[in-house]
């Protein structure tokens, strides 16, 4: 009896190779699935990546299962990571492939974001619902905002981002603690953007990792993180992605520094859900247009880049600490 299993199932973001001597789809032929490395890794349901053409005319693994593996995104391993501490405000042009999770969002204005997985963008809630828009006629639903939102990924030059095109948004989620009507309190300044279609990962588009729950080592004062963005530099919007090393600051020193500082003539609110980055004596900072971008650190244990916070608010540009939501 002649048995043919037809072409093996297509693996998204991967492929298969014939490993049997008879490289065809007939009985007892063997194939092995693989992912497009290093941007995806193989996840199997039964522990097997090898499938054999069975007497029943279907491809089965060693456990008799027909379901094929999946290719999941690899996070936090850029092709060209920033390795040295170098001198946003006072920042430098980011080399291609160094911050491949960087997104540029245009919702209520230009802002930043960080790719998580292959279809989620982490950003600040105030880039979705800006502070101070209490006029009911100005208020839009999340669905209305999602329809107008523009998301750009895949390049370090703004003009090239526009050429690559907008990534349509499916849904928006804003942290329930965020209050757009309180201009002095940025608690819960976190939002998630779900893209309509997953992006294809590669050297210029790669997600950043999230920290393990309960890991507080990245928030020790002096721990060096990196901020990146397309924000204001020398009073004009940057055309190139900038980055700057910004250390985690002492919570006590940051709180003392904030005393007497005003936002619209009122004291800013610094909550337990925030930490500070930067220094009052350094000129490295983020500015308008950088909001929503991630503060990232390199985990020495895994060598992966991790998003530890979101650029949220500050007092001026290049003038001091950056309070950042956890």
Short mmCIF file of C-alpha atoms in Angstrom, two decimals:
data_model
loop_
_atom_site.label_atom_id
_atom_site.label_comp_id
_atom_site.label_asym_id
_atom_site.label_seq_id
_atom_site.Cartn_x
_atom_site.Cartn_y
_atom_site.Cartn_z
CA UNK A 1 0.00 0.00 0.00
CA UNK A 2 1.35 3.39 -1.02
CA UNK A 3 1.09 6.11 1.67
CA UNK A 4 1.75 9.82 1.10
CA UNK A 5 1.37 12.37 3.89
CA UNK A 6 1.39 15.47 1.65
CA UNK A 7 3.51 18.51 2.50
CA UNK A 8 4.10 18.98 6.26
CA UNK A 9 2.24 21.80 7.98
CA UNK A 10 3.76 25.25 7.63
CA UNK A 11 5.40 26.59 10.80
CA UNK A 12 4.92 30.36 11.14
CA UNK A 13 8.27 32.12 11.64
CA UNK A 14 10.01 28.82 11.04
CA UNK A 15 10.42 25.94 8.60
CA UNK A 16 11.18 22.24 8.40
CA UNK A 17 13.98 20.12 6.96
CA UNK A 18 13.89 16.54 5.72
CA UNK A 19 16.17 14.42 7.88
CA UNK A 20 15.40 11.03 6.33
CA UNK A 21 17.34 9.70 3.38
CA UNK A 22 14.21 9.66 1.24
CA UNK A 23 13.47 13.39 1.09
CA UNK A 24 9.81 13.11 0.17
CA UNK A 25 6.40 12.94 1.83
CA UNK A 26 5.99 9.19 1.61
CA UNK A 27 5.62 6.61 4.38
CA UNK A 28 8.44 6.71 6.99
CA UNK A 29 9.91 9.99 5.74
CA UNK A 30 11.08 12.19 8.62
CA UNK A 31 11.12 15.99 9.01
CA UNK A 32 12.39 18.26 11.77
CA UNK A 33 10.94 21.69 12.52
CA UNK A 34 13.05 24.75 13.34
CA UNK A 35 12.45 28.44 14.02
CA UNK A 36 13.97 31.53 12.48
CA UNK A 37 16.77 31.97 14.99
CA UNK A 38 17.92 33.98 16.85
CA UNK A 39 14.65 35.93 16.88
CA UNK A 40 12.31 33.02 17.65
CA UNK A 41 12.70 29.88 19.74
CA UNK A 42 10.94 26.56 19.30
CA UNK A 43 8.30 25.48 21.83
CA UNK A 44 6.96 21.94 21.53
CA UNK A 45 3.82 20.47 23.03
CA UNK A 46 5.27 17.00 23.55
CA UNK A 47 9.01 17.63 23.64
CA UNK A 48 9.57 16.51 20.07
CA UNK A 49 10.49 18.57 17.01
CA UNK A 50 10.65 15.54 14.68
CA UNK A 51 7.70 14.10 12.72
CA UNK A 52 7.36 10.92 10.71
CA UNK A 53 4.95 10.09 7.88
CA UNK A 54 2.67 7.54 9.54
CA UNK A 55 0.75 4.59 8.04
CA UNK A 56 -2.41 6.70 8.51
CA UNK A 57 -1.15 9.25 6.01
CA UNK A 58 -0.37 12.05 8.47
CA UNK A 59 2.78 13.48 10.05
CA UNK A 60 3.13 12.46 13.70
CA UNK A 61 5.76 12.99 16.38
CA UNK A 62 7.22 10.22 18.52
CA UNK A 63 4.16 10.41 20.80
CA UNK A 64 1.71 10.04 17.95
CA UNK A 65 0.64 13.71 18.05
CA UNK A 66 -0.06 15.68 14.89
CA UNK A 67 0.05 19.20 16.38
CA UNK A 68 3.25 20.95 15.31
CA UNK A 69 5.49 23.14 17.53
CA UNK A 70 5.28 26.94 17.79
CA UNK A 71 7.87 29.66 17.28
CA UNK A 72 7.77 32.23 20.08
CA UNK A 73 9.58 35.58 20.21
CA UNK A 74 13.01 35.86 21.81
CA UNK A 75 13.24 38.97 24.01
CA UNK A 76 16.03 41.26 25.10
CA UNK A 77 18.86 40.03 22.87
CA UNK A 78 19.57 42.76 20.29
CA UNK A 79 22.10 42.12 17.54
CA UNK A 80 24.07 45.28 18.40
CA UNK A 81 23.66 45.98 22.13
CA UNK A 82 25.13 49.07 23.75
CA UNK A 83 28.05 47.66 25.72
CA UNK A 84 29.89 50.69 27.06
CA UNK A 85 28.75 53.54 29.28
CA UNK A 86 28.59 56.66 27.11
CA UNK A 87 27.42 60.16 27.48
CA UNK A 88 17.71 61.99 24.88
CA UNK A 89 19.43 65.36 26.49
CA UNK A 90 23.16 64.89 26.19
CA UNK A 91 22.55 61.54 24.53
CA UNK A 92 24.00 60.00 21.39
CA UNK A 93 22.56 58.56 18.21
CA UNK A 94 21.48 54.97 18.77
CA UNK A 95 23.18 52.51 16.38
CA UNK A 96 20.81 50.38 14.29
CA UNK A 97 19.79 47.23 16.14
CA UNK A 98 20.75 48.53 19.60
CA UNK A 99 17.20 49.30 20.84
CA UNK A 100 15.04 47.21 18.47
CA UNK A 101 12.08 47.31 20.88
CA UNK A 102 11.80 51.10 20.50
CA UNK A 103 8.44 52.24 19.16
CA UNK A 104 7.38 55.71 18.14
CA UNK A 105 3.74 56.41 18.88
CA UNK A 106 1.62 59.24 17.53
CA UNK A 107 -1.59 59.40 19.56
CA UNK A 108 -1.94 62.75 21.32
CA UNK A 109 1.46 63.74 19.94
CA UNK A 110 4.79 62.05 19.40
CA UNK A 111 5.81 59.67 22.19
CA UNK A 112 7.61 56.42 22.78
CA UNK A 113 6.89 52.82 23.62
CA UNK A 114 8.56 49.42 23.95
CA UNK A 115 7.66 46.25 22.07
CA UNK A 116 6.65 43.26 24.20
CA UNK A 117 6.25 39.94 22.39
CA UNK A 118 5.25 40.40 18.76
CA UNK A 119 2.07 42.48 19.08
CA UNK A 120 2.09 44.49 22.33
CA UNK A 121 3.50 47.96 23.02
CA UNK A 122 4.19 49.15 26.56
CA UNK A 123 3.81 52.92 26.99
CA UNK A 124 2.68 55.65 29.40
CA UNK A 125 -1.04 56.23 29.93
CA UNK A 126 -0.67 59.99 29.53
CA UNK A 127 0.38 59.47 25.92
CA UNK A 128 -3.06 57.93 25.36
CA UNK A 129 -5.11 60.24 27.60
CA UNK A 130 -3.11 63.44 28.23
CA UNK A 131 -3.42 65.21 31.54
CA UNK A 132 -5.77 68.15 31.79
CA UNK A 133 -8.28 67.28 29.06
CA UNK A 134 -11.32 67.43 31.32
CA UNK A 135 -13.61 68.97 28.70
CA UNK A 136 -16.23 66.27 27.94
CA UNK A 137 -16.14 67.29 24.27
CA UNK A 138 -12.42 66.49 24.14
CA UNK A 139 -12.78 63.11 25.86
CA UNK A 140 -12.59 60.09 23.57
CA UNK A 141 -13.19 56.43 24.24
CA UNK A 142 -10.34 53.95 24.04
CA UNK A 143 -11.90 52.59 20.86
CA UNK A 144 -11.86 56.04 19.27
CA UNK A 145 -8.26 56.63 20.29
CA UNK A 146 -7.23 53.21 18.96
CA UNK A 147 -8.67 54.02 15.53
CA UNK A 148 -6.52 57.16 15.25
CA UNK A 149 -3.36 55.86 16.93
CA UNK A 150 -0.26 55.41 14.79
CA UNK A 151 2.56 53.07 15.81
CA UNK A 152 5.94 52.90 14.07
CA UNK A 153 8.66 50.26 14.51
CA UNK A 154 11.80 49.08 12.80
CA UNK A 155 14.17 52.01 12.27
CA UNK A 156 16.27 54.58 14.12
CA UNK A 157 15.42 57.43 11.72
CA UNK A 158 11.97 59.05 11.89
CA UNK A 159 11.65 59.68 8.15
CA UNK A 160 12.39 56.00 7.51
CA UNK A 161 9.85 54.95 10.15
CA UNK A 162 7.16 56.83 8.26
CA UNK A 163 8.18 55.04 5.05
CA UNK A 164 7.82 51.66 6.80
CA UNK A 165 4.25 52.63 7.67
CA UNK A 166 1.84 52.64 10.57
CA UNK A 167 1.03 49.46 12.50
CA UNK A 168 -2.73 49.55 13.06
CA UNK A 169 -3.97 49.20 16.64
CA UNK A 170 -6.52 46.63 17.72
CA UNK A 171 -7.08 47.65 21.36
CA UNK A 172 -5.79 49.97 24.06
CA UNK A 173 -5.63 49.31 27.79
CA UNK A 174 -4.99 51.98 30.45
CA UNK A 175 -4.09 51.22 34.07
CA UNK A 176 -7.20 51.65 36.28
CA UNK A 177 -5.29 53.87 38.75
CA UNK A 178 -4.44 56.46 36.10
CA UNK A 179 -6.47 59.67 36.46
CA UNK A 180 -6.17 62.03 33.47
CA UNK A 181 -7.96 64.79 35.38
CA UNK A 182 -5.32 65.00 38.14
CA UNK A 183 -2.44 66.91 36.56
CA UNK A 184 -0.16 66.50 39.59
CA UNK A 185 -0.43 62.74 40.13
CA UNK A 186 0.96 60.32 37.54
CA UNK A 187 0.24 57.17 39.55
CA UNK A 188 -0.72 54.28 37.26
CA UNK A 189 0.81 56.02 34.23
CA UNK A 190 0.93 52.74 32.29
CA UNK A 191 -0.83 51.63 29.12
CA UNK A 192 -0.70 48.67 26.74
CA UNK A 193 -1.30 48.84 23.02
CA UNK A 194 -2.32 45.68 21.19
CA UNK A 195 -1.42 45.76 17.52
CA UNK A 196 -3.91 44.39 15.02
CA UNK A 197 -1.27 42.13 13.44
CA UNK A 198 1.84 40.53 14.94
CA UNK A 199 5.11 42.00 13.70
CA UNK A 200 7.83 39.89 12.10
CA UNK A 201 10.90 39.96 14.32
CA UNK A 202 14.43 40.57 13.10
CA UNK A 203 17.52 42.67 13.82
CA UNK A 204 15.54 45.94 13.82
CA UNK A 205 12.36 44.71 15.53
CA UNK A 206 12.78 42.66 18.70
CA UNK A 207 10.91 42.77 22.02
CA UNK A 208 12.42 43.75 25.35
CA UNK A 209 11.98 41.41 28.32
CA UNK A 210 9.99 42.12 31.47
CA UNK A 211 11.65 41.61 34.87
CA UNK A 212 10.84 38.57 36.94
CA UNK A 213 8.16 39.32 39.59
CA UNK A 214 9.70 40.29 42.89
CA UNK A 215 13.17 41.00 41.48
CA UNK A 216 14.17 44.30 43.11
CA UNK A 217 17.87 44.18 42.20
CA UNK A 218 17.36 46.48 39.20
CA UNK A 219 16.13 49.30 41.47
CA UNK A 220 19.21 49.63 43.66
CA UNK A 221 20.53 53.25 43.57
CA UNK A 222 23.32 53.57 41.04
CA UNK A 223 22.14 50.71 38.83
CA UNK A 224 22.64 51.96 35.28
CA UNK A 225 19.73 51.93 32.88
CA UNK A 226 19.29 53.30 29.39
CA UNK A 227 16.56 55.58 28.10
CA UNK A 228 15.95 55.99 24.38
CA UNK A 229 13.56 58.05 22.35
CA UNK A 230 12.74 60.36 19.45
CA UNK A 231 11.96 63.31 21.70
CA UNK A 232 13.01 66.95 21.89
CA UNK A 233 16.70 67.77 21.55
CA UNK A 234 17.85 71.39 21.53
CA UNK A 235 14.21 72.54 21.21
CA UNK A 236 13.43 70.48 18.09
CA UNK A 237 12.03 66.99 17.66
CA UNK A 238 14.84 64.58 16.91
CA UNK A 239 14.93 62.83 13.54
CA UNK A 240 17.17 60.06 14.92
CA UNK A 241 16.75 57.75 17.87
CA UNK A 242 18.81 58.97 20.84
CA UNK A 243 19.90 57.13 23.95
CA UNK A 244 21.52 58.02 27.24
CA UNK A 245 22.65 56.07 30.32
CA UNK A 246 20.61 57.13 33.35
CA UNK A 247 21.23 55.62 36.81
CA UNK A 248 18.59 54.60 39.32
CA UNK A 249 18.47 57.29 41.99
CA UNK A 250 18.07 57.19 45.75
CA UNK A 251 14.39 57.42 46.61
CA UNK A 252 15.09 59.62 49.65
CA UNK A 253 17.31 62.04 47.71
CA UNK A 254 14.75 62.23 44.90
CA UNK A 255 11.91 62.98 47.33
CA UNK A 256 14.01 65.68 49.00
CA UNK A 257 14.81 67.21 45.61
CA UNK A 258 11.13 67.26 44.63
CA UNK A 259 10.24 69.28 47.73
CA UNK A 260 9.35 72.78 46.63
CA UNK A 261 9.21 71.87 42.94
CA UNK A 262 5.89 72.71 41.34
CA UNK A 263 3.74 71.40 38.48
CA UNK A 264 1.17 74.05 37.65
CA UNK A 265 1.85 75.69 41.04
CA UNK A 266 1.19 72.51 43.00
CA UNK A 267 3.51 69.92 44.55
CA UNK A 268 3.96 66.82 42.38
CA UNK A 269 2.87 63.47 43.80
CA UNK A 270 5.57 60.82 44.21
CA UNK A 271 3.95 57.47 45.02
CA UNK A 272 5.18 54.05 46.13
CA UNK A 273 4.57 52.83 42.56
CA UNK A 274 7.31 55.07 41.20
CA UNK A 275 11.10 55.20 41.32
CA UNK A 276 13.52 57.91 40.24
CA UNK A 277 16.24 57.78 37.63
CA UNK A 278 18.91 60.36 36.88
CA UNK A 279 20.64 63.02 38.95
CA UNK A 280 20.01 66.71 39.68
CA UNK A 281 23.63 67.40 38.69
CA UNK A 282 23.75 65.66 35.32
CA UNK A 283 22.63 66.88 31.91
CA UNK A 284 21.42 63.47 30.71
CA UNK A 285 17.64 63.29 30.67
CA UNK A 286 14.53 62.58 28.68
CA UNK A 287 12.25 65.25 27.30
CA UNK A 288 8.95 65.82 25.45
CA UNK A 289 8.42 63.07 22.92
CA UNK A 290 10.33 60.49 24.98
CA UNK A 291 7.36 59.79 27.29
CA UNK A 292 6.21 56.18 27.20
CA UNK A 293 9.64 54.82 26.29
CA UNK A 294 11.17 52.17 28.52
CA UNK A 295 14.08 52.51 30.91
CA UNK A 296 16.02 49.33 30.16
CA UNK A 297 18.84 47.52 31.95
CA UNK A 298 20.98 44.56 30.99
CA UNK A 299 20.49 41.61 33.31
CA UNK A 300 24.02 40.34 34.08
CA UNK A 301 22.69 36.85 34.83
CA UNK A 302 21.03 36.31 31.45
CA UNK A 303 22.58 39.12 29.33
CA UNK A 304 19.04 40.01 28.29
CA UNK A 305 17.71 43.56 28.25
CA UNK A 306 14.82 44.18 30.64
CA UNK A 307 12.31 47.05 30.83
CA UNK A 308 12.31 48.21 34.45
CA UNK A 309 10.19 51.34 34.10
CA UNK A 310 8.46 53.78 31.77
CA UNK A 311 9.45 57.39 31.10
CA UNK A 312 6.59 59.25 32.77
CA UNK A 313 7.18 62.77 34.09
CA UNK A 314 9.81 65.17 35.34
CA UNK A 315 10.55 68.80 36.18
CA UNK A 316 11.80 70.35 32.92
CA UNK A 317 14.32 68.74 30.56
CA UNK A 318 17.86 68.01 31.60
CA UNK A 319 17.24 69.52 35.02
CA UNK A 320 16.96 66.60 37.37
CA UNK A 321 15.39 63.29 38.28
CA UNK A 322 12.83 61.39 36.19
CA UNK A 323 10.12 59.79 38.35
CA UNK A 324 9.23 56.54 36.59
CA UNK A 325 6.33 54.10 37.11
CA UNK A 326 7.28 50.56 38.06
#
